[in-house]
Amino acid sequence: MNLPRQAPEELREFYITPVYLQILRDRVSEWTAEFIQNQLQLFRGTIPDYPEVLEILEGELYRRQLNQFHRQARRLTREQLLAVQKKYAHEQYADFREIARTELEIRAGVNRLKDDSGTHATVAD
């Protein structure tokens, strides 16, 4: 299926609106991974000028991968979690490494988890 070639501004004005993006965000969590993959393939070929659409779909798949890994991490032994941290040492896997580290810290009984984000939350007056 090919959309008629329109100027990107026209698509953004009439189709890829903030409302459309919000509806997509709301619905994507209900779709199967296979359906999301199919949508990604379709949109990469038909609307490559709209990365925000692709980001929503890719973000949902990534969120699911992280959640699945988090569930698996709870069942791993300490040694397995340490091995996972080494396996995911590359910066590309920072989120997976953080899940493993957090699970290890929780099991160690730390009072406060480390915050590597460099930001500090403050309480507003």
PDB file of N, CA and C in Angstrom, residues 72-88 96-105:
ATOM      1  N   GLN A  72      12.534 -11.953  33.900  1.00  0.00           N
ATOM      2  CA  GLN A  72      13.536 -13.022  33.896  1.00  0.00           C
ATOM      3  C   GLN A  72      14.600 -12.775  34.962  1.00  0.00           C
ATOM      4  N   ALA A  73      14.993 -11.519  35.134  1.00  0.00           N
ATOM      5  CA  ALA A  73      16.062 -11.183  36.079  1.00  0.00           C
ATOM      6  C   ALA A  73      15.683 -11.566  37.504  1.00  0.00           C
ATOM      7  N   ARG A  74      14.425 -11.489  37.836  1.00  0.00           N
ATOM      8  CA  ARG A  74      13.978 -11.843  39.183  1.00  0.00           C
ATOM      9  C   ARG A  74      14.239 -13.309  39.505  1.00  0.00           C
ATOM     10  N   ARG A  75      14.297 -14.154  38.486  1.00  0.00           N
ATOM     11  CA  ARG A  75      14.497 -15.586  38.697  1.00  0.00           C
ATOM     12  C   ARG A  75      15.966 -16.002  38.587  1.00  0.00           C
ATOM     13  N   LEU A  76      16.832 -15.086  38.203  1.00  0.00           N
ATOM     14  CA  LEU A  76      18.244 -15.434  38.034  1.00  0.00           C
ATOM     15  C   LEU A  76      18.974 -15.445  39.371  1.00  0.00           C
ATOM     16  N   THR A  77      20.023 -16.246  39.449  1.00  0.00           N
ATOM     17  CA  THR A  77      20.867 -16.250  40.645  1.00  0.00           C
ATOM     18  C   THR A  77      21.777 -15.029  40.611  1.00  0.00           C
ATOM     19  N   ARG A  78      22.423 -14.778  41.739  1.00  0.00           N
ATOM     20  CA  ARG A  78      23.359 -13.651  41.819  1.00  0.00           C
ATOM     21  C   ARG A  78      24.455 -13.790  40.769  1.00  0.00           C
ATOM     22  N   GLU A  79      24.991 -14.986  40.625  1.00  0.00           N
ATOM     23  CA  GLU A  79      26.065 -15.221  39.661  1.00  0.00           C
ATOM     24  C   GLU A  79      25.580 -14.981  38.230  1.00  0.00           C
ATOM     25  N   GLN A  80      24.369 -15.399  37.957  1.00  0.00           N
ATOM     26  CA  GLN A  80      23.809 -15.179  36.621  1.00  0.00           C
ATOM     27  C   GLN A  80      23.605 -13.685  36.346  1.00  0.00           C
ATOM     28  N   LEU A  81      23.165 -12.948  37.368  1.00  0.00           N
ATOM     29  CA  LEU A  81      22.991 -11.504  37.205  1.00  0.00           C
ATOM     30  C   LEU A  81      24.327 -10.809  36.956  1.00  0.00           C
ATOM     31  N   LEU A  82      25.367 -11.244  37.658  1.00  0.00           N
ATOM     32  CA  LEU A  82      26.698 -10.676  37.423  1.00  0.00           C
ATOM     33  C   LEU A  82      27.167 -10.983  36.001  1.00  0.00           C
ATOM     34  N   ALA A  83      26.885 -12.187  35.528  1.00  0.00           N
ATOM     35  CA  ALA A  83      27.249 -12.556  34.156  1.00  0.00           C
ATOM     36  C   ALA A  83      26.473 -11.711  33.145  1.00  0.00           C
ATOM     37  N   VAL A  84      25.221 -11.430  33.453  1.00  0.00           N
ATOM     38  CA  VAL A  84      24.401 -10.596  32.572  1.00  0.00           C
ATOM     39  C   VAL A  84      24.989  -9.192  32.493  1.00  0.00           C
ATOM     40  N   GLN A  85      25.437  -8.668  33.630  1.00  0.00           N
ATOM     41  CA  GLN A  85      26.044  -7.339  33.626  1.00  0.00           C
ATOM     42  C   GLN A  85      27.271  -7.301  32.718  1.00  0.00           C
ATOM     43  N   LYS A  86      28.071  -8.344  32.757  1.00  0.00           N
ATOM     44  CA  LYS A  86      29.242  -8.403  31.876  1.00  0.00           C
ATOM     45  C   LYS A  86      28.809  -8.526  30.419  1.00  0.00           C
ATOM     46  N   LYS A  87      27.807  -9.352  30.182  1.00  0.00           N
ATOM     47  CA  LYS A  87      27.318  -9.568  28.815  1.00  0.00           C
ATOM     48  C   LYS A  87      26.808  -8.260  28.208  1.00  0.00           C
ATOM     49  N   TYR A  88      26.148  -7.455  29.023  1.00  0.00           N
ATOM     50  CA  TYR A  88      25.572  -6.198  28.549  1.00  0.00           C
ATOM     51  C   TYR A  88      26.456  -5.003  28.895  1.00  0.00           C
ATOM     52  N   PHE A  96      19.426  -2.694  30.150  1.00  0.00           N
ATOM     53  CA  PHE A  96      19.443  -4.082  30.613  1.00  0.00           C
ATOM     54  C   PHE A  96      20.432  -4.236  31.775  1.00  0.00           C
ATOM     55  N   ARG A  97      21.565  -3.582  31.661  1.00  0.00           N
ATOM     56  CA  ARG A  97      22.574  -3.629  32.718  1.00  0.00           C
ATOM     57  C   ARG A  97      22.022  -3.007  34.007  1.00  0.00           C
ATOM     58  N   GLU A  98      21.291  -1.911  33.867  1.00  0.00           N
ATOM     59  CA  GLU A  98      20.709  -1.257  35.036  1.00  0.00           C
ATOM     60  C   GLU A  98      19.675  -2.151  35.724  1.00  0.00           C
ATOM     61  N   ILE A  99      18.896  -2.881  34.965  1.00  0.00           N
ATOM     62  CA  ILE A  99      17.921  -3.806  35.554  1.00  0.00           C
ATOM     63  C   ILE A  99      18.648  -4.863  36.377  1.00  0.00           C
ATOM     64  N   ALA A 100      19.720  -5.431  35.820  1.00  0.00           N
ATOM     65  CA  ALA A 100      20.488  -6.454  36.539  1.00  0.00           C
ATOM     66  C   ALA A 100      21.109  -5.860  37.802  1.00  0.00           C
ATOM     67  N   ARG A 101      21.694  -4.670  37.690  1.00  0.00           N
ATOM     68  CA  ARG A 101      22.316  -4.022  38.848  1.00  0.00           C
ATOM     69  C   ARG A 101      21.283  -3.730  39.937  1.00  0.00           C
ATOM     70  N   THR A 102      20.134  -3.234  39.532  1.00  0.00           N
ATOM     71  CA  THR A 102      19.084  -2.915  40.494  1.00  0.00           C
ATOM     72  C   THR A 102      18.597  -4.168  41.212  1.00  0.00           C
ATOM     73  N   GLU A 103      18.435  -5.245  40.486  1.00  0.00           N
ATOM     74  CA  GLU A 103      18.014  -6.511  41.100  1.00  0.00           C
ATOM     75  C   GLU A 103      19.048  -6.972  42.120  1.00  0.00           C
ATOM     76  N   LEU A 104      20.324  -6.836  41.788  1.00  0.00           N
ATOM     77  CA  LEU A 104      21.386  -7.206  42.736  1.00  0.00           C
ATOM     78  C   LEU A 104      21.343  -6.326  43.982  1.00  0.00           C
ATOM     79  N   GLU A 105      21.128  -5.034  43.804  1.00  0.00           N
ATOM     80  CA  GLU A 105      21.067  -4.117  44.946  1.00  0.00           C
ATOM     81  C   GLU A 105      19.870  -4.421  45.839  1.00  0.00           C
TER      82      GLU A 105
END
